[in-house]
């Protein structure tokens, strides 16, 4: 049964020796808009080594968010494949992709997307709770990460009482709390002022390096991109390496 | 169109489901209120039109409280008082196999005395008809509509059954009045010559009443005085319509109870609007903030939100009016049947759509919508600083409100309880007490819900794991949204439970009472115009042959006459009681044996509980009973429980009755059979003794018991329909609240989906949340429902009808409440769960 085999594959990389290799091969994605087909990705390909940190640049509407959605399996390409480690996400069922995402991927969103009804600390615990019951070491890890982003004293505050920069720092901690192999960030500094953007960019790069994960950031900020190992550009639906 | 209005309309159209549910809520509320108004109003109007039509232009009527009037009084009025405008009338009820289910009113008149009394008599039958009317014995004229319905034409015969005797009456003509009202009033009338009617009704030489036209003027009082001087004891002269009004007043309490029940649907509708408008404002917090920043004034925002509510209320009310008319047509059948079963014979041909009722229902709908939307509109208009709009601040505020709401709730329940114990008989105060108790309990629900969720957390964790905990925490953290929905569901279920317990208690009490009361084995009476009403008197020779049956070892006879007096209508009963039946009565107080000794010794009267309640009588008081020998002050020997009629009954021994009444009639007969004999077989044997052309109803006590409970069940059909409608409105309210709640969390659920929550897990999460809300609501609804039923049983019912009922709570109540609430909440969660699990997290994350 293919799905069973896929789950076996998913479990195989459940304990990877290090961050997985990410390979995007010939991705195509288009949307129907008012009877017209709008092509967003047109044969996009990319290979990222384990532990590498890359930025993908592109103006608004160039398909950056679509690309991230395909990488994490929220959306499926019209054609092409997304392979993380040994697992081709496009061949997994919806449930298998969800479970894979739950275990292996961490997210940082442009608009933070913290849950307004949970405190800062509870927001951090949520990804862990989704994986099963919470233990004492989980709470400890959450506290450690909050300390690293400098917000331990705001543990019991609700997200809407924090500034934008503070909320994004919580979002960074939340993205890493379950020790994901791959961290995806969608315009993580797009909603912050220059000073705060710099701080968050540094923190993101340091944290992911510290956790030995692979990081893919989509952004139109050259400042943020400059902190990554490699920089790519989305150009008419294809990914090309940026000359810097 | 102004852009502000355009923006508001677009918002409504973007949230179509919420809009539709709100409109449905108002429409149902308005429809239920209107339909009840139409149904009871039409029954009242039909009764009054019918009575007024047959009274014609009479200004006064002479009738007797204690039986028929001697027909010679007409001649004395003409000769001694000089009153020419006097018309003798004989009236009674009949039924016909050709017009099933319709009580027919036989109206016997003297065509020569009619003059201008009843224009339809003059305008109706042609001279030839009047001639044949007079010359054809038993000739009958009926309305063209009724004749067509019965399939008879002049020259045919109409078979009728009057007090158990079959007659075949020649149809001599039909009338077709030009005006609608008279036509409606005549649908149940069989017009006969007075002597023919006297024959058929068994009223030889006597009249039911005399209609008079007393000219207005200075000497009218003097004239009335002279007429009064001619009257015998028990006879009265009253303005035409007084008796009808008293009779119609019998259904007042019934009407008030139905109206209160129908208003409940509207209140649930208000809950719905309140929820929908609050959500609508919450959803637009940012938009409203931007509008304020652009310079839109508070007043303009207030107007926009209220205009939205007015639009919803207007459309909902308009739909509600249309649905209400349709619903009214359906309900009028139930209402009429109950009125026929319990109060008086009436046949409702159509519902009277009075513009005033439409305006009232629409105004209620619109007013209730605006009132329910007001808090949301005020909130939208208040330009609070950003801090106050923060979700966490709102939730903290809600949480702080919980103890305060609970305190107000306790105070409200206290006020309600105080009202309950006030020494008052006011039904209005009773409903106010009910309102305070329901309101208080609703205010306690957030605290109850929080407690319930705290208590359920450990269990939930074990049963549903992390998802269960996430679900429970989500609910506790969004009390500003969940508490109103839980309160609405709790109140809706509690009302259903409360009504259920009330009906169950009533039925249980009635069943026990029937067991105790129906101590004889076989009951015999004549069939009445409707299935549940006896009429006429049993032929004495038939009684003699029945009691002579070798298996009959004893019998009681019962003679009942309806008495209308200044207070209302009641039944005076003469009872010749077999010693075997002495334990029939269950007295509220006093020693039954000594009361029955005094009763058999003709020392006074027994009165039913509703009679004592209505007239504030206690044992030892005296009650004035009109008799042909003048009003008699009888001592109240005992007050007995009686669930047969809410109008009340006065029972005297036959010996006492015979002292004042020249009447040997027997309305019904109770027979005791030899121990071991088969009652059913005896009934069959008794029926073979009945002569041809006569019909009697003979039933074993089991059959009569079943028939009585069937009447009870029919009476509560309308309550059951209303209970269901109110619940549907509440369900729509909860559905809308829960849907809005879950859809509002689209982004939050999208984040969870992105984090790896599977679609099935998301469905489970949403359903766990709504299911948990259902369970908590159900658990809270049980004590609420019991409190409500207690107020309904001991206050509302007592003050409406004067009955003491045993509160009987079956084991199914808890299961019913939990089941109803859980199913309603789960159903309400299905759509959001399905929709959210199908929505791509990418879309949910993108937000608006």
JSON list of N, CA and C in Angstrom, two decimals, chain A residues 31 69 74-75 94-95 98-99 101-102 105-107 109 111 113 115-119 122 126-127 129-130 132-133 158 160-162 174-175 178, chain B residues 386-387 390-393 395 466-467 469-470 473-474 477-478 747-749 751-761 840-842 845-846:
[
{"chain": "A", "resi": 31, "resn": "UNK", "atom": "N", "xyz": [-3.12, 29.46, -11.08]},
{"chain": "A", "resi": 31, "resn": "UNK", "atom": "CA", "xyz": [-4.46, 29.65, -10.51]},
{"chain": "A", "resi": 31, "resn": "UNK", "atom": "C", "xyz": [-5.39, 30.18, -11.60]},
{"chain": "A", "resi": 69, "resn": "UNK", "atom": "N", "xyz": [4.20, 27.50, 0.57]},
{"chain": "A", "resi": 69, "resn": "UNK", "atom": "CA", "xyz": [3.07, 26.59, 0.81]},
{"chain": "A", "resi": 69, "resn": "UNK", "atom": "C", "xyz": [3.32, 25.23, 0.16]},
{"chain": "A", "resi": 74, "resn": "UNK", "atom": "N", "xyz": [1.27, 22.45, 2.43]},
{"chain": "A", "resi": 74, "resn": "UNK", "atom": "CA", "xyz": [-0.08, 23.01, 2.63]},
{"chain": "A", "resi": 74, "resn": "UNK", "atom": "C", "xyz": [-0.82, 22.97, 1.30]},
{"chain": "A", "resi": 75, "resn": "UNK", "atom": "N", "xyz": [-0.06, 23.17, 0.22]},
{"chain": "A", "resi": 75, "resn": "UNK", "atom": "CA", "xyz": [-0.64, 23.20, -1.12]},
{"chain": "A", "resi": 75, "resn": "UNK", "atom": "C", "xyz": [0.12, 22.19, -1.98]},
{"chain": "A", "resi": 94, "resn": "UNK", "atom": "N", "xyz": [-3.05, 13.91, 2.13]},
{"chain": "A", "resi": 94, "resn": "UNK", "atom": "CA", "xyz": [-3.23, 15.13, 2.93]},
{"chain": "A", "resi": 94, "resn": "UNK", "atom": "C", "xyz": [-2.85, 14.87, 4.40]},
{"chain": "A", "resi": 95, "resn": "UNK", "atom": "N", "xyz": [-3.35, 13.76, 4.94]},
{"chain": "A", "resi": 95, "resn": "UNK", "atom": "CA", "xyz": [-3.07, 13.45, 6.35]},
{"chain": "A", "resi": 95, "resn": "UNK", "atom": "C", "xyz": [-1.58, 13.21, 6.55]},
{"chain": "A", "resi": 98, "resn": "UNK", "atom": "N", "xyz": [0.25, 16.40, 6.52]},
{"chain": "A", "resi": 98, "resn": "UNK", "atom": "CA", "xyz": [0.01, 17.15, 7.76]},
{"chain": "A", "resi": 98, "resn": "UNK", "atom": "C", "xyz": [0.90, 16.61, 8.88]},
{"chain": "A", "resi": 99, "resn": "UNK", "atom": "N", "xyz": [0.94, 15.28, 8.98]},
{"chain": "A", "resi": 99, "resn": "UNK", "atom": "CA", "xyz": [1.76, 14.68, 10.06]},
{"chain": "A", "resi": 99, "resn": "UNK", "atom": "C", "xyz": [3.24, 14.98, 9.86]},
{"chain": "A", "resi": 101, "resn": "UNK", "atom": "N", "xyz": [4.44, 17.60, 8.41]},
{"chain": "A", "resi": 101, "resn": "UNK", "atom": "CA", "xyz": [4.62, 19.02, 8.74]},
{"chain": "A", "resi": 101, "resn": "UNK", "atom": "C", "xyz": [4.68, 19.20, 10.25]},
{"chain": "A", "resi": 102, "resn": "UNK", "atom": "N", "xyz": [3.78, 18.52, 10.93]},
{"chain": "A", "resi": 102, "resn": "UNK", "atom": "CA", "xyz": [3.70, 18.63, 12.39]},
{"chain": "A", "resi": 102, "resn": "UNK", "atom": "C", "xyz": [5.03, 18.27, 13.04]},
{"chain": "A", "resi": 105, "resn": "UNK", "atom": "N", "xyz": [8.51, 20.44, 10.40]},
{"chain": "A", "resi": 105, "resn": "UNK", "atom": "CA", "xyz": [8.61, 21.81, 9.87]},
{"chain": "A", "resi": 105, "resn": "UNK", "atom": "C", "xyz": [8.18, 22.84, 10.91]},
{"chain": "A", "resi": 106, "resn": "UNK", "atom": "N", "xyz": [8.90, 23.95, 10.93]},
{"chain": "A", "resi": 106, "resn": "UNK", "atom": "CA", "xyz": [8.51, 25.08, 11.77]},
{"chain": "A", "resi": 106, "resn": "UNK", "atom": "C", "xyz": [8.23, 26.29, 10.89]},
{"chain": "A", "resi": 107, "resn": "UNK", "atom": "N", "xyz": [7.29, 27.14, 11.34]},
{"chain": "A", "resi": 107, "resn": "UNK", "atom": "CA", "xyz": [6.86, 28.29, 10.52]},
{"chain": "A", "resi": 107, "resn": "UNK", "atom": "C", "xyz": [7.07, 29.62, 11.21]},
{"chain": "A", "resi": 109, "resn": "UNK", "atom": "N", "xyz": [5.47, 33.44, 10.29]},
{"chain": "A", "resi": 109, "resn": "UNK", "atom": "CA", "xyz": [4.62, 34.15, 9.33]},
{"chain": "A", "resi": 109, "resn": "UNK", "atom": "C", "xyz": [4.87, 35.65, 9.39]},
{"chain": "A", "resi": 111, "resn": "UNK", "atom": "N", "xyz": [2.57, 37.92, 9.44]},
{"chain": "A", "resi": 111, "resn": "UNK", "atom": "CA", "xyz": [1.65, 38.55, 10.41]},
{"chain": "A", "resi": 111, "resn": "UNK", "atom": "C", "xyz": [1.61, 37.78, 11.72]},
{"chain": "A", "resi": 113, "resn": "UNK", "atom": "N", "xyz": [0.68, 35.53, 13.39]},
{"chain": "A", "resi": 113, "resn": "UNK", "atom": "CA", "xyz": [-0.30, 34.46, 13.58]},
{"chain": "A", "resi": 113, "resn": "UNK", "atom": "C", "xyz": [-0.19, 33.74, 14.91]},
{"chain": "A", "resi": 115, "resn": "UNK", "atom": "N", "xyz": [-1.87, 32.77, 18.47]},
{"chain": "A", "resi": 115, "resn": "UNK", "atom": "CA", "xyz": [-3.29, 32.58, 18.80]},
{"chain": "A", "resi": 115, "resn": "UNK", "atom": "C", "xyz": [-3.69, 33.57, 19.90]},
{"chain": "A", "resi": 116, "resn": "UNK", "atom": "N", "xyz": [-4.66, 34.42, 19.61]},
{"chain": "A", "resi": 116, "resn": "UNK", "atom": "CA", "xyz": [-4.96, 35.52, 20.54]},
{"chain": "A", "resi": 116, "resn": "UNK", "atom": "C", "xyz": [-5.51, 35.04, 21.89]},
{"chain": "A", "resi": 117, "resn": "UNK", "atom": "N", "xyz": [-6.07, 33.82, 21.91]},
{"chain": "A", "resi": 117, "resn": "UNK", "atom": "CA", "xyz": [-6.68, 33.38, 23.16]},
{"chain": "A", "resi": 117, "resn": "UNK", "atom": "C", "xyz": [-5.69, 32.62, 24.04]},
{"chain": "A", "resi": 118, "resn": "UNK", "atom": "N", "xyz": [-4.45, 32.46, 23.56]},
{"chain": "A", "resi": 118, "resn": "UNK", "atom": "CA", "xyz": [-3.45, 31.76, 24.37]},
{"chain": "A", "resi": 118, "resn": "UNK", "atom": "C", "xyz": [-2.36, 32.74, 24.80]},
{"chain": "A", "resi": 119, "resn": "UNK", "atom": "N", "xyz": [-1.79, 32.51, 25.98]},
{"chain": "A", "resi": 119, "resn": "UNK", "atom": "CA", "xyz": [-0.70, 33.38, 26.42]},
{"chain": "A", "resi": 119, "resn": "UNK", "atom": "C", "xyz": [0.54, 33.07, 25.59]},
{"chain": "A", "resi": 122, "resn": "UNK", "atom": "N", "xyz": [1.76, 29.64, 26.35]},
{"chain": "A", "resi": 122, "resn": "UNK", "atom": "CA", "xyz": [0.87, 28.60, 25.80]},
{"chain": "A", "resi": 122, "resn": "UNK", "atom": "C", "xyz": [1.00, 28.51, 24.28]},
{"chain": "A", "resi": 126, "resn": "UNK", "atom": "N", "xyz": [1.85, 25.01, 22.12]},
{"chain": "A", "resi": 126, "resn": "UNK", "atom": "CA", "xyz": [0.87, 24.41, 21.22]},
{"chain": "A", "resi": 126, "resn": "UNK", "atom": "C", "xyz": [1.47, 23.40, 20.23]},
{"chain": "A", "resi": 127, "resn": "UNK", "atom": "N", "xyz": [2.56, 23.74, 19.50]},
{"chain": "A", "resi": 127, "resn": "UNK", "atom": "CA", "xyz": [3.10, 22.75, 18.56]},
{"chain": "A", "resi": 127, "resn": "UNK", "atom": "C", "xyz": [3.52, 21.46, 19.27]},
{"chain": "A", "resi": 129, "resn": "UNK", "atom": "N", "xyz": [2.11, 20.34, 22.07]},
{"chain": "A", "resi": 129, "resn": "UNK", "atom": "CA", "xyz": [0.89, 19.66, 22.49]},
{"chain": "A", "resi": 129, "resn": "UNK", "atom": "C", "xyz": [0.26, 18.91, 21.32]},
{"chain": "A", "resi": 130, "resn": "UNK", "atom": "N", "xyz": [0.37, 19.49, 20.13]},
{"chain": "A", "resi": 130, "resn": "UNK", "atom": "CA", "xyz": [-0.21, 18.82, 18.96]},
{"chain": "A", "resi": 130, "resn": "UNK", "atom": "C", "xyz": [0.48, 17.49, 18.69]},
{"chain": "A", "resi": 132, "resn": "UNK", "atom": "N", "xyz": [1.42, 15.42, 21.03]},
{"chain": "A", "resi": 132, "resn": "UNK", "atom": "CA", "xyz": [1.07, 14.47, 22.07]},
{"chain": "A", "resi": 132, "resn": "UNK", "atom": "C", "xyz": [1.06, 15.19, 23.40]},
{"chain": "A", "resi": 133, "resn": "UNK", "atom": "N", "xyz": [1.08, 14.41, 24.47]},
{"chain": "A", "resi": 133, "resn": "UNK", "atom": "CA", "xyz": [0.98, 15.05, 25.78]},
{"chain": "A", "resi": 133, "resn": "UNK", "atom": "C", "xyz": [2.27, 15.80, 26.12]},
{"chain": "A", "resi": 158, "resn": "UNK", "atom": "N", "xyz": [-0.83, 38.09, 26.95]},
{"chain": "A", "resi": 158, "resn": "UNK", "atom": "CA", "xyz": [-1.50, 37.67, 25.72]},
{"chain": "A", "resi": 158, "resn": "UNK", "atom": "C", "xyz": [-0.84, 38.38, 24.55]},
{"chain": "A", "resi": 160, "resn": "UNK", "atom": "N", "xyz": [-1.75, 40.09, 22.04]},
{"chain": "A", "resi": 160, "resn": "UNK", "atom": "CA", "xyz": [-2.13, 41.45, 21.63]},
{"chain": "A", "resi": 160, "resn": "UNK", "atom": "C", "xyz": [-1.62, 42.52, 22.58]},
{"chain": "A", "resi": 161, "resn": "UNK", "atom": "N", "xyz": [-0.97, 42.12, 23.69]},
{"chain": "A", "resi": 161, "resn": "UNK", "atom": "CA", "xyz": [-0.36, 43.12, 24.57]},
{"chain": "A", "resi": 161, "resn": "UNK", "atom": "C", "xyz": [1.09, 43.35, 24.22]},
{"chain": "A", "resi": 162, "resn": "UNK", "atom": "N", "xyz": [1.62, 42.63, 23.19]},
{"chain": "A", "resi": 162, "resn": "UNK", "atom": "CA", "xyz": [3.03, 42.77, 22.82]},
{"chain": "A", "resi": 162, "resn": "UNK", "atom": "C", "xyz": [3.16, 43.66, 21.60]},
{"chain": "A", "resi": 174, "resn": "UNK", "atom": "N", "xyz": [8.35, 29.97, 18.73]},
{"chain": "A", "resi": 174, "resn": "UNK", "atom": "CA", "xyz": [7.34, 28.94, 18.51]},
{"chain": "A", "resi": 174, "resn": "UNK", "atom": "C", "xyz": [7.73, 28.05, 17.33]},
{"chain": "A", "resi": 175, "resn": "UNK", "atom": "N", "xyz": [8.33, 28.66, 16.29]},
{"chain": "A", "resi": 175, "resn": "UNK", "atom": "CA", "xyz": [8.70, 27.90, 15.10]},
{"chain": "A", "resi": 175, "resn": "UNK", "atom": "C", "xyz": [9.77, 26.85, 15.42]},
{"chain": "A", "resi": 178, "resn": "UNK", "atom": "N", "xyz": [9.58, 22.79, 18.69]},
{"chain": "A", "resi": 178, "resn": "UNK", "atom": "CA", "xyz": [9.46, 21.33, 18.56]},
{"chain": "A", "resi": 178, "resn": "UNK", "atom": "C", "xyz": [10.63, 20.74, 17.78]},
{"chain": "B", "resi": 386, "resn": "UNK", "atom": "N", "xyz": [-7.68, 51.87, 21.69]},
{"chain": "B", "resi": 386, "resn": "UNK", "atom": "CA", "xyz": [-7.31, 50.58, 21.13]},
{"chain": "B", "resi": 386, "resn": "UNK", "atom": "C", "xyz": [-7.29, 49.50, 22.20]},
{"chain": "B", "resi": 387, "resn": "UNK", "atom": "N", "xyz": [-6.81, 49.88, 23.39]},
{"chain": "B", "resi": 387, "resn": "UNK", "atom": "CA", "xyz": [-6.68, 48.93, 24.50]},
{"chain": "B", "resi": 387, "resn": "UNK", "atom": "C", "xyz": [-7.98, 48.17, 24.77]},
{"chain": "B", "resi": 390, "resn": "UNK", "atom": "N", "xyz": [-8.80, 45.36, 22.43]},
{"chain": "B", "resi": 390, "resn": "UNK", "atom": "CA", "xyz": [-7.96, 44.17, 22.37]},
{"chain": "B", "resi": 390, "resn": "UNK", "atom": "C", "xyz": [-8.72, 42.97, 22.86]},
{"chain": "B", "resi": 391, "resn": "UNK", "atom": "N", "xyz": [-8.50, 41.89, 22.16]},
{"chain": "B", "resi": 391, "resn": "UNK", "atom": "CA", "xyz": [-9.22, 40.66, 22.49]},
{"chain": "B", "resi": 391, "resn": "UNK", "atom": "C", "xyz": [-8.96, 40.23, 23.94]},
{"chain": "B", "resi": 392, "resn": "UNK", "atom": "N", "xyz": [-7.66, 40.30, 24.33]},
{"chain": "B", "resi": 392, "resn": "UNK", "atom": "CA", "xyz": [-7.33, 39.83, 25.68]},
{"chain": "B", "resi": 392, "resn": "UNK", "atom": "C", "xyz": [-8.02, 40.69, 26.73]},
{"chain": "B", "resi": 393, "resn": "UNK", "atom": "N", "xyz": [-8.12, 42.01, 26.43]},
{"chain": "B", "resi": 393, "resn": "UNK", "atom": "CA", "xyz": [-8.78, 42.91, 27.39]},
{"chain": "B", "resi": 393, "resn": "UNK", "atom": "C", "xyz": [-10.27, 42.58, 27.46]},
{"chain": "B", "resi": 395, "resn": "UNK", "atom": "N", "xyz": [-11.63, 39.70, 26.82]},
{"chain": "B", "resi": 395, "resn": "UNK", "atom": "CA", "xyz": [-11.82, 38.42, 27.51]},
{"chain": "B", "resi": 395, "resn": "UNK", "atom": "C", "xyz": [-11.66, 38.60, 29.02]},
{"chain": "B", "resi": 466, "resn": "UNK", "atom": "N", "xyz": [-4.77, 15.53, 24.04]},
{"chain": "B", "resi": 466, "resn": "UNK", "atom": "CA", "xyz": [-4.39, 16.94, 23.90]},
{"chain": "B", "resi": 466, "resn": "UNK", "atom": "C", "xyz": [-5.49, 17.74, 23.24]},
{"chain": "B", "resi": 467, "resn": "UNK", "atom": "N", "xyz": [-6.13, 17.13, 22.23]},
{"chain": "B", "resi": 467, "resn": "UNK", "atom": "CA", "xyz": [-7.18, 17.86, 21.51]},
{"chain": "B", "resi": 467, "resn": "UNK", "atom": "C", "xyz": [-8.29, 18.28, 22.47]},
{"chain": "B", "resi": 469, "resn": "UNK", "atom": "N", "xyz": [-8.01, 18.87, 25.62]},
{"chain": "B", "resi": 469, "resn": "UNK", "atom": "CA", "xyz": [-7.53, 19.97, 26.47]},
{"chain": "B", "resi": 469, "resn": "UNK", "atom": "C", "xyz": [-7.51, 21.28, 25.69]},
{"chain": "B", "resi": 470, "resn": "UNK", "atom": "N", "xyz": [-7.05, 21.19, 24.43]},
{"chain": "B", "resi": 470, "resn": "UNK", "atom": "CA", "xyz": [-7.02, 22.40, 23.59]},
{"chain": "B", "resi": 470, "resn": "UNK", "atom": "C", "xyz": [-8.44, 22.94, 23.42]},
{"chain": "B", "resi": 473, "resn": "UNK", "atom": "N", "xyz": [-9.68, 24.51, 26.69]},
{"chain": "B", "resi": 473, "resn": "UNK", "atom": "CA", "xyz": [-9.01, 25.78, 26.97]},
{"chain": "B", "resi": 473, "resn": "UNK", "atom": "C", "xyz": [-9.52, 26.87, 26.04]},
{"chain": "B", "resi": 474, "resn": "UNK", "atom": "N", "xyz": [-9.71, 26.49, 24.76]},
{"chain": "B", "resi": 474, "resn": "UNK", "atom": "CA", "xyz": [-10.20, 27.45, 23.78]},
{"chain": "B", "resi": 474, "resn": "UNK", "atom": "C", "xyz": [-11.54, 28.05, 24.21]},
{"chain": "B", "resi": 477, "resn": "UNK", "atom": "N", "xyz": [-11.17, 30.35, 27.22]},
{"chain": "B", "resi": 477, "resn": "UNK", "atom": "CA", "xyz": [-10.48, 31.59, 26.90]},
{"chain": "B", "resi": 477, "resn": "UNK", "atom": "C", "xyz": [-11.31, 32.52, 26.02]},
{"chain": "B", "resi": 478, "resn": "UNK", "atom": "N", "xyz": [-12.42, 32.02, 25.50]},
{"chain": "B", "resi": 478, "resn": "UNK", "atom": "CA", "xyz": [-13.23, 32.92, 24.66]},
{"chain": "B", "resi": 478, "resn": "UNK", "atom": "C", "xyz": [-14.65, 33.02, 25.22]},
{"chain": "B", "resi": 747, "resn": "UNK", "atom": "N", "xyz": [-8.75, 31.84, 11.14]},
{"chain": "B", "resi": 747, "resn": "UNK", "atom": "CA", "xyz": [-7.32, 32.10, 11.06]},
{"chain": "B", "resi": 747, "resn": "UNK", "atom": "C", "xyz": [-6.58, 31.24, 12.09]},
{"chain": "B", "resi": 748, "resn": "UNK", "atom": "N", "xyz": [-7.16, 31.20, 13.31]},
{"chain": "B", "resi": 748, "resn": "UNK", "atom": "CA", "xyz": [-6.56, 30.43, 14.39]},
{"chain": "B", "resi": 748, "resn": "UNK", "atom": "C", "xyz": [-6.48, 28.95, 14.01]},
{"chain": "B", "resi": 749, "resn": "UNK", "atom": "N", "xyz": [-7.59, 28.46, 13.43]},
{"chain": "B", "resi": 749, "resn": "UNK", "atom": "CA", "xyz": [-7.61, 27.06, 13.02]},
{"chain": "B", "resi": 749, "resn": "UNK", "atom": "C", "xyz": [-6.67, 26.85, 11.83]},
{"chain": "B", "resi": 751, "resn": "UNK", "atom": "N", "xyz": [-3.84, 28.40, 11.42]},
{"chain": "B", "resi": 751, "resn": "UNK", "atom": "CA", "xyz": [-2.49, 28.29, 12.00]},
{"chain": "B", "resi": 751, "resn": "UNK", "atom": "C", "xyz": [-2.29, 26.87, 12.51]},
{"chain": "B", "resi": 752, "resn": "UNK", "atom": "N", "xyz": [-3.31, 26.33, 13.18]},
{"chain": "B", "resi": 752, "resn": "UNK", "atom": "CA", "xyz": [-3.18, 24.98, 13.71]},
{"chain": "B", "resi": 752, "resn": "UNK", "atom": "C", "xyz": [-3.02, 23.97, 12.57]},
{"chain": "B", "resi": 753, "resn": "UNK", "atom": "N", "xyz": [-3.76, 24.20, 11.49]},
{"chain": "B", "resi": 753, "resn": "UNK", "atom": "CA", "xyz": [-3.63, 23.30, 10.34]},
{"chain": "B", "resi": 753, "resn": "UNK", "atom": "C", "xyz": [-2.21, 23.38, 9.80]},
{"chain": "B", "resi": 754, "resn": "UNK", "atom": "N", "xyz": [-1.67, 24.60, 9.71]},
{"chain": "B", "resi": 754, "resn": "UNK", "atom": "CA", "xyz": [-0.30, 24.77, 9.22]},
{"chain": "B", "resi": 754, "resn": "UNK", "atom": "C", "xyz": [0.68, 24.07, 10.14]},
{"chain": "B", "resi": 755, "resn": "UNK", "atom": "N", "xyz": [0.38, 24.09, 11.44]},
{"chain": "B", "resi": 755, "resn": "UNK", "atom": "CA", "xyz": [1.27, 23.43, 12.40]},
{"chain": "B", "resi": 755, "resn": "UNK", "atom": "C", "xyz": [1.15, 21.92, 12.37]},
{"chain": "B", "resi": 756, "resn": "UNK", "atom": "N", "xyz": [0.18, 21.42, 11.64]},
{"chain": "B", "resi": 756, "resn": "UNK", "atom": "CA", "xyz": [0.11, 19.97, 11.52]},
{"chain": "B", "resi": 756, "resn": "UNK", "atom": "C", "xyz": [-1.14, 19.33, 12.11]},
{"chain": "B", "resi": 757, "resn": "UNK", "atom": "N", "xyz": [-2.19, 20.12, 12.28]},
{"chain": "B", "resi": 757, "resn": "UNK", "atom": "CA", "xyz": [-3.44, 19.53, 12.75]},
{"chain": "B", "resi": 757, "resn": "UNK", "atom": "C", "xyz": [-4.15, 18.94, 11.52]},
{"chain": "B", "resi": 758, "resn": "UNK", "atom": "N", "xyz": [-4.45, 17.64, 11.59]},
{"chain": "B", "resi": 758, "resn": "UNK", "atom": "CA", "xyz": [-5.06, 17.00, 10.43]},
{"chain": "B", "resi": 758, "resn": "UNK", "atom": "C", "xyz": [-6.51, 17.46, 10.28]},
{"chain": "B", "resi": 759, "resn": "UNK", "atom": "N", "xyz": [-7.07, 17.37, 9.04]},
{"chain": "B", "resi": 759, "resn": "UNK", "atom": "CA", "xyz": [-8.48, 17.76, 8.87]},
{"chain": "B", "resi": 759, "resn": "UNK", "atom": "C", "xyz": [-9.40, 17.02, 9.84]},
{"chain": "B", "resi": 760, "resn": "UNK", "atom": "N", "xyz": [-9.16, 15.71, 10.01]},
{"chain": "B", "resi": 760, "resn": "UNK", "atom": "CA", "xyz": [-10.03, 14.94, 10.91]},
{"chain": "B", "resi": 760, "resn": "UNK", "atom": "C", "xyz": [-9.88, 15.43, 12.34]},
{"chain": "B", "resi": 761, "resn": "UNK", "atom": "N", "xyz": [-8.63, 15.77, 12.71]},
{"chain": "B", "resi": 761, "resn": "UNK", "atom": "CA", "xyz": [-8.40, 16.28, 14.07]},
{"chain": "B", "resi": 761, "resn": "UNK", "atom": "C", "xyz": [-9.09, 17.63, 14.24]},
{"chain": "B", "resi": 840, "resn": "UNK", "atom": "N", "xyz": [-8.25, 25.27, 2.82]},
{"chain": "B", "resi": 840, "resn": "UNK", "atom": "CA", "xyz": [-6.79, 25.14, 2.85]},
{"chain": "B", "resi": 840, "resn": "UNK", "atom": "C", "xyz": [-6.23, 26.08, 3.91]},
{"chain": "B", "resi": 841, "resn": "UNK", "atom": "N", "xyz": [-5.27, 25.62, 4.69]},
{"chain": "B", "resi": 841, "resn": "UNK", "atom": "CA", "xyz": [-4.68, 26.52, 5.69]},
{"chain": "B", "resi": 841, "resn": "UNK", "atom": "C", "xyz": [-4.11, 27.77, 5.04]},
{"chain": "B", "resi": 842, "resn": "UNK", "atom": "N", "xyz": [-3.69, 27.64, 3.79]},
{"chain": "B", "resi": 842, "resn": "UNK", "atom": "CA", "xyz": [-3.12, 28.82, 3.10]},
{"chain": "B", "resi": 842, "resn": "UNK", "atom": "C", "xyz": [-4.17, 29.92, 3.01]},
{"chain": "B", "resi": 845, "resn": "UNK", "atom": "N", "xyz": [-4.91, 31.32, 6.47]},
{"chain": "B", "resi": 845, "resn": "UNK", "atom": "CA", "xyz": [-3.82, 32.16, 6.98]},
{"chain": "B", "resi": 845, "resn": "UNK", "atom": "C", "xyz": [-3.79, 33.52, 6.30]},
{"chain": "B", "resi": 846, "resn": "UNK", "atom": "N", "xyz": [-4.27, 33.51, 5.05]},
{"chain": "B", "resi": 846, "resn": "UNK", "atom": "CA", "xyz": [-4.28, 34.78, 4.32]},
{"chain": "B", "resi": 846, "resn": "UNK", "atom": "C", "xyz": [-5.26, 35.75, 4.96]}
]
